[in-house]
Short mmCIF file of C-alpha atoms and ligand atoms in Angstrom, two decimals:
data_model
loop_
_atom_site.label_atom_id
_atom_site.label_comp_id
_atom_site.label_asym_id
_atom_site.label_seq_id
_atom_site.Cartn_x
_atom_site.Cartn_y
_atom_site.Cartn_z
CA MET A 1 32.48 -51.59 -42.07
CA ALA A 2 32.09 -48.12 -41.67
CA LEU A 3 29.09 -46.81 -39.27
CA ARG A 4 26.05 -46.22 -41.31
CA VAL A 5 23.96 -43.09 -40.39
CA GLY A 6 20.46 -42.52 -42.16
CA VAL A 7 19.02 -38.90 -42.35
CA ILE A 8 15.42 -38.70 -42.86
CA GLY A 9 14.82 -35.62 -44.99
CA GLY A 10 16.79 -34.14 -47.86
CA GLY A 11 17.18 -30.59 -47.14
CA GLN A 12 20.26 -28.49 -46.52
CA LEU A 13 20.71 -29.78 -43.08
CA ALA A 14 21.14 -33.22 -44.61
CA ARG A 15 23.34 -31.84 -47.10
CA MET A 16 25.91 -30.13 -44.51
CA MET A 17 26.14 -33.43 -42.73
CA VAL A 18 27.49 -34.99 -45.87
CA PRO A 19 31.19 -33.40 -45.55
CA ALA A 20 31.33 -34.15 -42.10
CA ALA A 21 30.50 -37.74 -42.82
CA VAL A 22 33.17 -37.84 -45.43
CA GLU A 23 35.67 -36.51 -43.08
CA LEU A 24 34.90 -39.14 -40.34
CA GLY A 25 34.65 -42.04 -42.87
CA LEU A 26 30.90 -42.42 -42.10
CA ASP A 27 28.38 -44.05 -44.39
CA ILE A 28 25.74 -41.42 -44.67
CA ARG A 29 22.34 -42.10 -46.48
CA VAL A 30 19.50 -39.65 -46.95
CA LEU A 31 16.04 -40.67 -47.23
CA ALA A 32 15.12 -37.55 -49.56
CA GLU A 33 11.25 -36.60 -50.11
CA GLY A 34 11.85 -36.38 -54.04
CA PRO A 35 14.37 -35.37 -56.64
CA HIS A 36 16.42 -32.50 -56.66
CA MET A 37 16.73 -31.74 -52.70
CA SER A 38 19.49 -30.06 -51.37
CA ALA A 39 21.05 -33.44 -50.12
CA ASP A 40 20.76 -35.38 -53.44
CA ILE A 41 24.39 -36.24 -53.18
CA ALA A 42 23.80 -38.60 -50.54
CA ALA A 43 20.21 -39.63 -51.15
CA THR A 44 19.93 -43.48 -51.26
CA ALA A 45 16.03 -43.55 -51.07
CA GLU A 46 13.25 -41.37 -52.03
CA GLY A 47 9.83 -41.45 -50.40
CA ASP A 48 7.39 -40.09 -48.05
CA TYR A 49 8.57 -39.79 -44.25
CA HIS A 50 4.87 -40.16 -43.30
CA ASP A 51 5.07 -43.74 -44.54
CA ALA A 52 5.84 -46.36 -41.85
CA ASP A 53 6.99 -48.83 -44.46
CA THR A 54 9.10 -46.64 -46.36
CA VAL A 55 10.91 -45.14 -43.22
CA LEU A 56 11.38 -48.75 -41.97
CA ALA A 57 12.78 -50.02 -45.13
CA PHE A 58 15.29 -47.24 -45.14
CA ALA A 59 16.29 -47.63 -41.43
CA ARG A 60 16.75 -51.36 -41.66
CA ASP A 61 20.23 -50.63 -43.60
CA VAL A 62 21.87 -48.12 -41.23
CA ASP A 63 23.27 -48.04 -37.52
CA VAL A 64 21.34 -45.43 -36.39
CA VAL A 65 18.69 -42.73 -37.76
CA THR A 66 18.31 -39.04 -37.25
CA PHE A 67 16.73 -35.95 -39.03
CA ASP A 68 16.91 -33.15 -41.12
CA HIS A 69 13.73 -32.01 -39.76
CA GLU A 70 11.42 -32.73 -36.82
CA HIS A 71 8.25 -33.60 -38.61
CA VAL A 72 8.31 -37.39 -38.81
CA PRO A 73 5.07 -38.46 -37.18
CA GLN A 74 5.13 -39.81 -33.50
CA ASP A 75 3.38 -43.28 -35.00
CA VAL A 76 6.28 -43.72 -37.35
CA LEU A 77 8.94 -42.82 -35.01
CA ARG A 78 7.54 -45.59 -32.58
CA VAL A 79 7.51 -48.28 -35.31
CA LEU A 80 10.97 -47.71 -35.68
CA VAL A 81 11.98 -48.13 -32.10
CA ASP A 82 9.70 -51.03 -31.83
CA ALA A 83 11.73 -52.71 -34.84
CA GLY A 84 15.05 -52.24 -32.96
CA VAL A 85 16.14 -49.17 -34.96
CA ALA A 86 18.50 -46.64 -33.08
CA VAL A 87 16.55 -43.42 -33.57
CA HIS A 88 18.24 -40.15 -32.05
CA PRO A 89 16.86 -37.95 -31.10
CA GLY A 90 14.23 -40.12 -29.87
CA PRO A 91 10.40 -40.18 -30.20
CA ASP A 92 9.93 -38.61 -26.69
CA ALA A 93 12.30 -35.71 -27.07
CA LEU A 94 11.15 -34.71 -30.51
CA ALA A 95 7.46 -34.80 -29.31
CA VAL A 96 8.53 -31.75 -27.42
CA ALA A 97 9.88 -30.01 -30.57
CA GLN A 98 7.16 -30.86 -32.52
CA ASP A 99 4.31 -29.22 -31.00
CA LYS A 100 4.73 -25.70 -29.62
CA ILE A 101 2.10 -26.11 -27.12
CA THR A 102 3.66 -29.15 -25.69
CA MET A 103 7.18 -27.33 -25.72
CA ARG A 104 5.76 -24.57 -23.72
CA ARG A 105 4.15 -26.96 -21.19
CA ARG A 106 7.09 -29.13 -20.68
CA LEU A 107 9.38 -26.06 -20.20
CA SER A 108 6.85 -24.49 -17.83
CA GLU A 109 6.96 -27.83 -15.77
CA LEU A 110 10.87 -27.89 -15.92
CA GLY A 111 10.51 -24.24 -14.30
CA VAL A 112 12.41 -22.89 -17.33
CA PRO A 113 11.73 -19.45 -17.83
CA VAL A 114 9.14 -18.99 -20.83
CA PRO A 115 6.92 -16.22 -22.25
CA ASP A 116 3.46 -16.03 -20.35
CA TRP A 117 1.36 -18.40 -22.57
CA ALA A 118 -1.83 -20.10 -23.04
CA ALA A 119 -3.44 -22.54 -25.29
CA VAL A 120 -6.60 -21.03 -26.91
CA GLN A 121 -9.27 -22.68 -28.75
CA ASP A 122 -11.61 -19.53 -29.56
CA ALA A 123 -11.89 -15.99 -29.96
CA ALA A 124 -13.22 -15.36 -26.37
CA GLU A 125 -10.26 -17.07 -24.79
CA LEU A 126 -7.92 -15.08 -26.72
CA ARG A 127 -9.72 -11.77 -26.08
CA ARG A 128 -9.29 -12.39 -22.25
CA PHE A 129 -5.23 -13.10 -22.95
CA LEU A 130 -5.01 -9.91 -24.81
CA ASP A 131 -7.04 -8.19 -22.29
CA ASP A 132 -4.58 -9.41 -19.57
CA HIS A 133 -1.38 -8.42 -21.63
CA GLY A 134 -1.98 -4.97 -22.67
CA GLY A 135 -3.94 -5.69 -25.95
CA ARG A 136 -1.33 -7.35 -27.91
CA ALA A 137 0.21 -10.67 -28.10
CA VAL A 138 1.79 -13.41 -30.47
CA VAL A 139 -0.11 -16.04 -31.58
CA LYS A 140 1.32 -19.38 -33.41
CA THR A 141 0.04 -22.33 -34.87
CA PRO A 142 1.64 -25.47 -32.80
CA ARG A 143 2.80 -27.40 -35.84
CA GLY A 144 4.57 -27.26 -38.99
CA GLY A 145 5.53 -23.64 -38.67
CA TYR A 146 9.19 -22.11 -39.81
CA ASP A 147 10.80 -19.20 -40.51
CA GLY A 148 7.80 -17.13 -39.10
CA LYS A 149 5.08 -18.74 -41.18
CA GLY A 150 2.70 -19.52 -38.43
CA VAL A 151 3.45 -16.61 -36.37
CA ARG A 152 1.31 -13.48 -36.07
CA VAL A 153 1.56 -10.41 -33.71
CA VAL A 154 -2.38 -9.74 -33.18
CA SER A 155 -4.44 -7.27 -31.36
CA ASP A 156 -7.76 -8.53 -32.23
CA PRO A 157 -9.04 -12.02 -32.30
CA ALA A 158 -10.20 -11.55 -35.65
CA ASP A 159 -6.40 -11.41 -36.80
CA VAL A 160 -6.34 -14.97 -36.47
CA GLU A 161 -9.87 -15.93 -37.56
CA ASP A 162 -8.75 -18.22 -40.52
CA TRP A 163 -6.61 -20.04 -37.98
CA PHE A 164 -9.58 -20.47 -35.35
CA LEU A 165 -11.77 -21.92 -38.37
CA ALA A 166 -9.30 -24.69 -38.86
CA VAL A 167 -8.91 -25.39 -35.37
CA ALA A 168 -12.80 -25.77 -35.17
CA GLU A 169 -12.77 -27.61 -38.40
CA ALA A 170 -10.27 -30.09 -37.14
CA ALA A 171 -12.68 -30.77 -34.14
CA GLY A 172 -10.80 -32.46 -31.20
CA ASP A 173 -8.61 -30.99 -28.68
CA GLN A 174 -6.51 -28.70 -31.35
CA ALA A 175 -5.50 -24.98 -29.96
CA LEU A 176 -3.47 -22.00 -30.79
CA LEU A 177 -0.68 -20.85 -28.92
CA VAL A 178 -0.67 -17.22 -27.54
CA GLU A 179 2.14 -15.87 -25.95
CA GLU A 180 2.69 -12.15 -24.34
CA LEU A 181 4.85 -10.19 -26.81
CA VAL A 182 8.32 -10.22 -25.44
CA PRO A 183 10.04 -6.65 -25.31
CA PHE A 184 13.33 -8.34 -25.82
CA THR A 185 16.21 -6.43 -26.50
CA ARG A 186 17.92 -8.82 -28.73
CA GLU A 187 17.85 -12.55 -29.70
CA LEU A 188 20.33 -15.12 -28.61
CA ALA A 189 20.69 -18.87 -29.37
CA GLN A 190 22.58 -21.40 -27.59
CA SER A 191 23.60 -24.91 -29.01
CA VAL A 192 24.69 -27.90 -27.36
CA ALA A 193 25.19 -31.63 -28.17
CA ARG A 194 24.36 -34.50 -26.12
CA ARG A 195 25.23 -38.18 -26.73
CA PRO A 196 22.98 -41.12 -25.42
CA SER A 197 25.73 -42.27 -22.72
CA GLY A 198 25.30 -38.54 -21.31
CA GLU A 199 28.26 -36.54 -22.32
CA VAL A 200 26.84 -33.01 -23.06
CA VAL A 201 29.04 -30.06 -24.81
CA ALA A 202 28.02 -26.37 -25.50
CA TRP A 203 29.18 -24.04 -28.30
CA PRO A 204 29.65 -20.29 -27.24
CA LEU A 205 26.15 -18.36 -27.07
CA VAL A 206 25.57 -16.37 -30.19
CA GLU A 207 23.23 -13.33 -30.97
CA THR A 208 20.75 -13.57 -33.85
CA VAL A 209 19.29 -11.24 -35.90
CA GLN A 210 15.90 -12.01 -37.45
CA ARG A 211 14.23 -10.08 -40.27
CA ASP A 212 10.21 -10.94 -41.00
CA GLY A 213 10.81 -13.72 -38.68
CA VAL A 214 13.25 -15.37 -40.35
CA CYS A 215 17.12 -15.66 -39.20
CA ALA A 216 19.11 -13.06 -41.14
CA GLU A 217 22.68 -12.90 -39.32
CA VAL A 218 24.18 -14.47 -36.50
CA ILE A 219 27.22 -13.15 -34.37
CA ALA A 220 29.35 -15.56 -32.46
CA PRO A 221 29.99 -15.28 -29.75
CA ALA A 222 27.23 -12.74 -28.90
CA PRO A 223 28.86 -9.31 -27.99
CA ASP A 224 29.00 -8.57 -24.24
CA SER A 225 27.64 -11.89 -23.22
CA ALA A 226 30.92 -13.23 -21.40
CA GLY A 227 30.47 -14.17 -18.05
CA ARG A 228 26.89 -14.39 -16.12
CA LEU A 229 24.90 -14.49 -19.31
CA ALA A 230 26.63 -17.02 -21.29
CA ASP A 231 26.82 -19.19 -18.13
CA ALA A 232 23.25 -18.86 -17.69
CA ALA A 233 22.40 -19.56 -21.16
CA GLU A 234 24.65 -22.67 -21.17
CA ASP A 235 23.49 -24.12 -17.88
CA LEU A 236 19.81 -23.64 -19.30
CA ALA A 237 20.52 -25.54 -22.40
CA VAL A 238 22.22 -28.25 -20.57
CA ARG A 239 19.45 -28.82 -18.16
CA VAL A 240 16.68 -28.82 -21.08
CA ALA A 241 18.83 -31.50 -23.20
CA GLU A 242 19.26 -33.47 -20.16
CA ALA A 243 15.66 -33.28 -18.68
CA LEU A 244 14.20 -33.88 -22.00
CA GLY A 245 16.67 -36.56 -23.08
CA VAL A 246 17.79 -34.99 -26.00
CA THR A 247 20.25 -36.58 -28.20
CA GLY A 248 22.33 -35.12 -31.05
CA VAL A 249 22.31 -31.20 -31.42
CA LEU A 250 19.78 -29.06 -29.27
CA ALA A 251 19.33 -25.41 -30.27
CA VAL A 252 17.85 -23.12 -27.64
CA GLU A 253 16.56 -19.83 -29.39
CA LEU A 254 16.42 -17.34 -26.53
CA PHE A 255 14.78 -13.56 -25.90
CA GLN A 256 17.01 -11.38 -23.83
CA THR A 257 14.96 -8.83 -21.95
CA ASP A 258 15.74 -5.30 -20.60
CA ASP A 259 16.43 -6.98 -17.16
CA GLU A 260 18.95 -9.10 -18.61
CA ARG A 261 16.81 -12.15 -18.37
CA ILE A 262 16.70 -14.94 -20.64
CA LEU A 263 13.40 -16.57 -21.81
CA VAL A 264 13.32 -19.72 -24.07
CA ASN A 265 11.55 -19.03 -27.30
CA GLU A 266 12.19 -22.31 -29.45
CA LEU A 267 13.73 -25.58 -29.12
CA ALA A 268 15.26 -27.40 -32.29
CA MET A 269 16.55 -30.83 -31.86
CA ARG A 270 18.87 -30.75 -34.70
CA PRO A 271 21.74 -28.61 -36.42
CA HIS A 272 20.44 -25.23 -36.74
CA ASN A 273 20.56 -22.15 -38.83
CA THR A 274 22.17 -20.05 -35.67
CA GLY A 275 25.01 -22.94 -35.64
CA HIS A 276 25.97 -22.73 -39.07
CA TRP A 277 29.05 -20.53 -38.28
CA THR A 278 30.53 -23.53 -36.42
CA ILE A 279 31.56 -25.03 -39.92
CA ASP A 280 34.09 -22.56 -40.60
CA GLY A 281 34.38 -20.82 -37.13
CA ALA A 282 34.74 -23.73 -34.52
CA THR A 283 36.84 -26.67 -33.77
CA THR A 284 33.78 -29.13 -34.18
CA SER A 285 30.75 -27.99 -36.35
CA GLN A 286 27.54 -28.75 -35.45
CA PHE A 287 27.16 -31.31 -38.11
CA GLU A 288 30.15 -33.31 -37.31
CA GLN A 289 28.99 -33.10 -33.61
CA HIS A 290 25.40 -34.29 -34.59
CA LEU A 291 26.74 -37.14 -36.09
CA ARG A 292 29.11 -37.87 -33.15
CA ALA A 293 26.49 -37.67 -30.86
CA VAL A 294 23.87 -39.75 -32.62
CA LEU A 295 26.30 -42.60 -33.03
CA ASP A 296 27.49 -42.01 -29.26
CA LEU A 297 31.06 -41.19 -30.07
CA PRO A 298 33.12 -38.96 -27.87
CA LEU A 299 32.16 -35.31 -28.63
CA GLY A 300 34.26 -32.83 -30.08
CA ALA A 301 35.80 -29.73 -28.92
CA THR A 302 33.88 -26.45 -29.36
CA GLY A 303 36.16 -23.60 -29.05
CA ALA A 304 36.21 -20.98 -31.89
CA HIS A 305 38.94 -20.36 -34.13
CA ALA A 306 38.83 -16.62 -33.97
CA PRO A 307 37.73 -13.91 -31.39
CA ALA A 308 34.59 -13.32 -34.00
CA ALA A 309 32.55 -15.12 -36.64
CA VAL A 310 29.49 -13.62 -38.50
CA MET A 311 27.09 -15.79 -40.54
CA ILE A 312 24.76 -14.15 -42.85
CA ASN A 313 22.03 -15.90 -44.66
CA VAL A 314 21.58 -15.72 -48.38
CA LEU A 315 17.75 -15.14 -48.79
CA GLY A 316 15.85 -15.29 -52.01
CA GLY A 317 19.01 -14.93 -54.01
CA PRO A 318 19.40 -13.19 -57.69
CA ALA A 319 16.13 -12.41 -59.28
CA ASP A 320 17.74 -13.92 -62.69
CA GLY A 321 18.22 -17.25 -60.95
CA ASP A 322 21.91 -17.17 -61.97
CA LEU A 323 23.68 -17.76 -58.83
CA ALA A 324 27.03 -19.06 -60.42
CA GLY A 325 26.97 -15.95 -62.34
CA ARG A 326 27.78 -14.08 -59.34
CA TYR A 327 30.75 -16.30 -58.12
CA PRO A 328 33.61 -14.83 -60.00
CA ASP A 329 32.93 -11.24 -58.67
CA ALA A 330 32.03 -12.33 -55.14
CA LEU A 331 34.82 -14.79 -54.76
CA ALA A 332 37.17 -12.20 -56.12
CA ALA A 333 36.12 -9.61 -53.84
CA HIS A 334 36.02 -11.71 -50.57
CA PRO A 335 38.79 -14.33 -50.83
CA GLU A 336 38.45 -14.17 -46.74
CA ALA A 337 34.62 -15.39 -47.10
CA LYS A 338 33.51 -19.02 -46.75
CA PHE A 339 30.34 -19.52 -49.23
CA HIS A 340 27.95 -22.33 -48.83
CA PHE A 341 24.97 -22.86 -51.22
CA TYR A 342 22.73 -25.34 -50.56
CA GLY A 343 21.65 -26.38 -54.20
CA LYS A 344 18.11 -24.86 -54.09
CA ALA A 345 16.75 -22.60 -56.72
CA PRO A 346 16.55 -19.06 -55.91
CA ARG A 347 12.83 -17.83 -54.61
CA PRO A 348 11.92 -14.61 -52.75
CA GLY A 349 12.42 -15.34 -49.10
CA ARG A 350 13.89 -18.62 -49.63
CA LYS A 351 17.14 -19.60 -47.59
CA ILE A 352 19.50 -20.81 -50.42
CA GLY A 353 22.76 -20.39 -48.69
CA HIS A 354 24.91 -18.62 -46.34
CA VAL A 355 28.24 -16.68 -45.80
CA THR A 356 30.56 -17.07 -42.90
CA VAL A 357 33.47 -14.40 -42.20
CA ILE A 358 35.65 -14.98 -38.98
CA GLY A 359 38.19 -12.44 -37.41
CA ASP A 360 39.63 -10.27 -34.78
CA ASP A 361 37.29 -7.46 -34.73
CA VAL A 362 33.74 -7.97 -34.68
CA ASP A 363 32.64 -4.77 -36.49
CA ASP A 364 34.97 -5.51 -39.33
CA VAL A 365 33.71 -9.13 -39.34
CA VAL A 366 30.18 -8.15 -39.61
CA TYR A 367 30.89 -5.56 -42.48
CA ARG A 368 32.84 -7.93 -44.64
CA ALA A 369 30.25 -10.68 -43.99
CA ARG A 370 27.51 -8.45 -45.33
CA ALA A 371 29.34 -7.29 -48.12
CA ALA A 372 30.24 -10.53 -49.20
CA ALA A 373 26.71 -11.88 -48.85
CA ALA A 374 25.34 -8.92 -50.65
CA HIS A 375 26.71 -10.21 -53.96
CA PHE A 376 23.97 -12.58 -53.97
CA ASP A 377 21.07 -10.07 -53.36
CA ASP A 378 18.77 -9.17 -56.36
P1 ADP B 401 9.46 -20.09 -36.19
O1 ADP B 401 9.13 -21.74 -35.74
O2 ADP B 401 8.49 -19.92 -37.69
O3 ADP B 401 10.80 -19.95 -36.35
P2 ADP B 401 9.29 -18.90 -33.82
O4 ADP B 401 8.45 -18.91 -32.86
O5 ADP B 401 10.86 -18.97 -33.66
O6 ADP B 401 8.79 -19.39 -35.19
O7 ADP B 401 9.17 -17.01 -33.99
C1 ADP B 401 9.90 -16.28 -34.98
C2 ADP B 401 10.27 -15.18 -34.84
O8 ADP B 401 9.31 -14.15 -34.16
C3 ADP B 401 11.27 -15.00 -33.31
O9 ADP B 401 12.54 -15.20 -33.90
C4 ADP B 401 10.90 -13.69 -32.94
O10 ADP B 401 11.72 -12.67 -33.45
C5 ADP B 401 9.42 -13.43 -33.00
N1 ADP B 401 8.86 -13.77 -32.01
C6 ADP B 401 8.47 -14.95 -31.70
N2 ADP B 401 7.67 -15.30 -30.59
C7 ADP B 401 7.76 -13.61 -30.15
C8 ADP B 401 7.18 -13.55 -28.81
N3 ADP B 401 6.57 -14.06 -28.06
N4 ADP B 401 7.68 -12.23 -28.56
C9 ADP B 401 8.12 -11.26 -29.51
N5 ADP B 401 8.54 -11.86 -30.59
C10 ADP B 401 8.22 -13.17 -30.87
#
């Protein structure tokens, strides 16, 4: 019988696991949030991932449960584990990815370099942090943020008055995360995969470009990173994966600062936007590797097919919503490009697909990938 993988969440990450599962001969099943999700093609169930009975019923028919996102509540994850379900990544690792304050605390305990940070519960505490950090800082809601939602650069506590109100209304020990505004020279990301029996592999370090808090472009490998920088990023990501017991893919978002130091911004315990280039650009894609890892199968080689790979996100899409109408021109103009769309309706700012080009010269590859993706702009 084929090995059965159950994925909770029907977004584009689950969708992109499907071709890899088909190639490996795996039986992939998705618990989707509702109809018309990106991963519809593999959806065998629909339901609320906050509901333990729904998730447990789905999990009983698979060999391992994994995720499209990190939002499944801890109590639901514990129900699965207590019922003997293999869950990868497990609840303890996921707890660190689910809450940005927990993440900062654990990374600091591990001695991993992170921006200066504090948990603040009111305006006075934030004012003190601002006074100590040159009057500007970045405030984040600890949970549920993505694509820069839940991230604000502030110079006055009034800039996050609404978030403090929510903290006060929730009572208990809720807080906001405040961090120094890091004067980074660029952003990088390091992905690794780890299987439960311990094997860990790393892909090349990549450079990422964000616009308005959203990943726009990824360049693999990160230009001028060979040697010390690449080694440091890989060592750091492997150390984090091992220390936190992460299983599956771990993506570590990094800031590179003037002095060539790297600081960890974020951890994602699943395939990540900064690793999409691996589908067309590496021997083993992050999606195939994630499936191998969560099934505790030997991991695949991570080398790149070409000296440069560039991935451009397609955000928003054509204002008229007619994505397919753009195909003839785009595909004709860029036969060298690989187009990926997620079955999502175009909406301003929404990630609806990506384009990857690989080649020998990074500037040429950047140019061609941008030109190919531009066919799907407004
Ligand atoms: P999300 O979880 O929504 O992706 P992140 O914490 O990754 O949010 O932040 C989104 C982007 O905001 C980052 O990629 C970076 O460009 C910027 N950013 C986040 N934290 C800081 C910081 N401490 N200093 C400077 N820029 C930051």
